[in-house]
């Protein structure tokens, strides 16, 4: 099973243009695993300690205007959501001001586009400027098929997709992005 999972990950990475990919039991699991990776990386002790570990970066910045019920999946490994802006929007300056020593990642709900939301391109620039990974929830952003490459090509560090949106079972998901994460 491990060999199959690794081979499937390589195939998905090739399709999405990512360095690596991992098949998950749904987009929620992809968000949780991606957040955990941003928090503790591949540290075995850190992984074993989640969600009750202290001394790790455990804050995930999110634009209030891009909140949906599924963004709580990033709290599964013990992260806290740090909201910036309000329902009418956020500014790049608010995102930058929220970045601190405990920031593990910046969450982004694709496709964005809501009034007042800081565009993904700008959020990626902010994250890169502060060495903070960008975790994109692109669960349903699979059509046209080129969308599976879009966020990684833009520079997002981790992108999550829901398998149910491309005729896989509801219990299938993808986590694509940087190999070190």
C-alpha atoms as one frame of an Amber mdcrd trajectory, in Angstrom:
protein
   0.000   0.000   0.000   2.850   2.393   0.760   4.350   1.757  -2.678   0.966
   2.354  -4.319   0.459   5.580  -2.348   3.930   6.798  -3.326   3.405   5.936
  -7.014  -0.003   7.624  -7.038   1.531  10.715  -5.417   4.201  10.884  -8.118
   1.561  10.616 -10.847  -0.559  13.357  -9.273   2.507  15.573  -8.806   3.248
  15.237 -12.514  -0.339  16.096 -13.459  -0.448  19.127 -11.142   3.074  20.376
 -11.823   3.929  20.076  -8.128   7.189  18.812  -6.634   5.197  16.211  -4.698
   1.654  15.104  -3.978  -0.145  12.943  -1.465  -3.490  11.200  -1.790  -5.688
  11.957   1.231  -9.076  10.865   2.538 -10.731  14.069   1.312  -9.929  17.762
   1.002 -10.428  18.227   4.757  -7.628  15.756   5.436  -5.466  17.507   2.843
  -5.968  20.811   4.671  -5.226  19.210   8.051  -2.121  17.389   6.806  -0.880
  20.472   4.968  -1.276  22.558   8.099   0.500  19.938  10.199   3.386  19.981
   7.718   3.616  23.764   8.002   3.628  23.465  11.790   6.152  20.655  12.389
   7.583  19.640   9.021   8.892  16.090   9.078  10.019  16.153  12.724   8.911
  12.752  14.126   8.551  14.072  17.679   6.544  17.047  16.469   4.279  14.792
  14.427   3.673  12.518  17.428   2.903  15.526  19.624   0.160  16.995  17.462
  -2.338  18.411  18.273  -1.175  19.015  21.841   2.350  20.188  21.124   3.774
  23.444  22.370   6.656  25.471  21.083   5.758  25.201  17.380   4.336  27.750
  15.019   0.601  27.248  15.346  -1.111  30.256  13.769  -2.705  30.261  10.318
  -3.686  33.628   8.890  -6.985  33.802   7.011  -8.907  36.652   5.435 -12.238
  36.979   7.239 -14.012  37.586   3.923 -12.767  34.222   2.612 -13.983  32.168
   5.579 -16.130  29.089   4.949 -17.099  26.215   7.218 -14.344  23.995   5.830
 -11.471  26.281   6.832 -11.764  24.868  10.340 -10.026  21.767   8.980  -6.726
  23.581   9.519  -7.416  23.534  13.269  -7.403  19.709  13.419  -3.625  19.524
  14.015  -3.876  22.208  16.698  -3.496  25.410  14.673  -5.353  28.609  15.509
  -6.992  30.696  12.791  -5.964  34.352  12.870  -8.527  36.463  11.007  -7.541
  39.618   9.183  -9.886  42.208   7.758 -13.650  41.928   7.947 -16.491  40.599
   5.802 -15.998  43.472   3.359 -12.354  42.648   2.739  -8.766  42.804   3.893
  -5.632  44.605   2.841  -2.133  43.336   2.144  -0.967  45.465   5.065  -3.350
  43.650   7.431  -2.009  40.284   6.293   1.591  41.435   6.766   0.825  42.908
  10.194  -0.622  39.557  11.324   2.572  37.668  10.490   4.577  36.938  13.598
   6.791  34.389  15.266   3.925  31.886  15.597   2.752  32.084  11.971   2.818
  28.616  10.424   0.984  29.446   7.177  -1.400  31.719   5.342  -4.633  30.048
   4.237  -6.328  31.066   0.993  -9.726  29.963  -0.315  -9.555  29.587  -4.096
 -10.669  31.067  -6.334 -10.852  34.111  -4.051 -12.432  36.825  -6.096 -14.791
  37.945  -3.360 -15.105  41.721  -3.089 -12.280  43.153  -1.007 -10.245  39.937
  -0.862  -6.522  40.248  -1.396  -5.778  38.259  -4.587  -3.833  35.009  -4.337
  -0.930  36.450  -6.336  -0.422  39.173  -3.724  -0.840  36.740  -0.820   1.841
  34.513  -2.352   4.171  37.526  -2.647   3.561  38.381   1.009   4.194  34.801
   2.112   7.391  34.511   0.076   8.600  37.818   1.491   8.236  36.470   5.028
   9.088  32.794   4.368   5.544  31.791   5.338   3.944  28.946   3.341   0.703
  29.560   1.458  -1.902  26.799   1.906  -4.642  26.976  -0.741  -8.028  25.325
  -0.360  -8.855  24.687  -4.013 -11.194  21.773  -3.241 -13.589  22.409  -6.097
 -11.279  24.260  -8.481 -10.644  21.327 -10.817 -12.354  22.447 -14.048 -11.110
  23.239 -16.511  -8.391  20.663 -15.883  -5.722  23.370 -16.238  -6.887  24.595
 -12.814  -5.080  21.625 -11.256  -1.804  23.342 -12.188  -2.774  26.961 -11.609
  -2.049  27.535  -7.902   1.222  25.597  -7.881   2.349  27.461 -11.000   1.543
  30.742  -9.254   3.858  29.771  -6.392   1.487  28.418  -3.732   3.356  26.089
  -1.378   0.529  23.587  -0.778  -2.761  23.152  -2.639  -5.673  20.943  -1.578
  -8.264  19.439  -3.927 -11.391  17.365  -3.283 -11.627  14.158  -5.290 -15.414
  14.301  -5.451 -15.125  17.238  -7.836 -13.466  15.082 -10.501 -15.667  12.013
 -10.083 -13.581  10.298  -7.393 -15.237   9.166  -4.170 -16.182  11.819  -1.613
 -13.503  10.300   0.584 -10.659  11.224  -1.807  -8.482  14.300  -1.834  -5.131
  15.576  -2.999  -2.408  17.581  -1.297   0.075  18.972  -3.816   3.061  21.263
  -3.529   6.529  21.577  -2.107   8.280  18.275  -1.494   9.716  19.398   1.856
   6.180  19.967   3.116
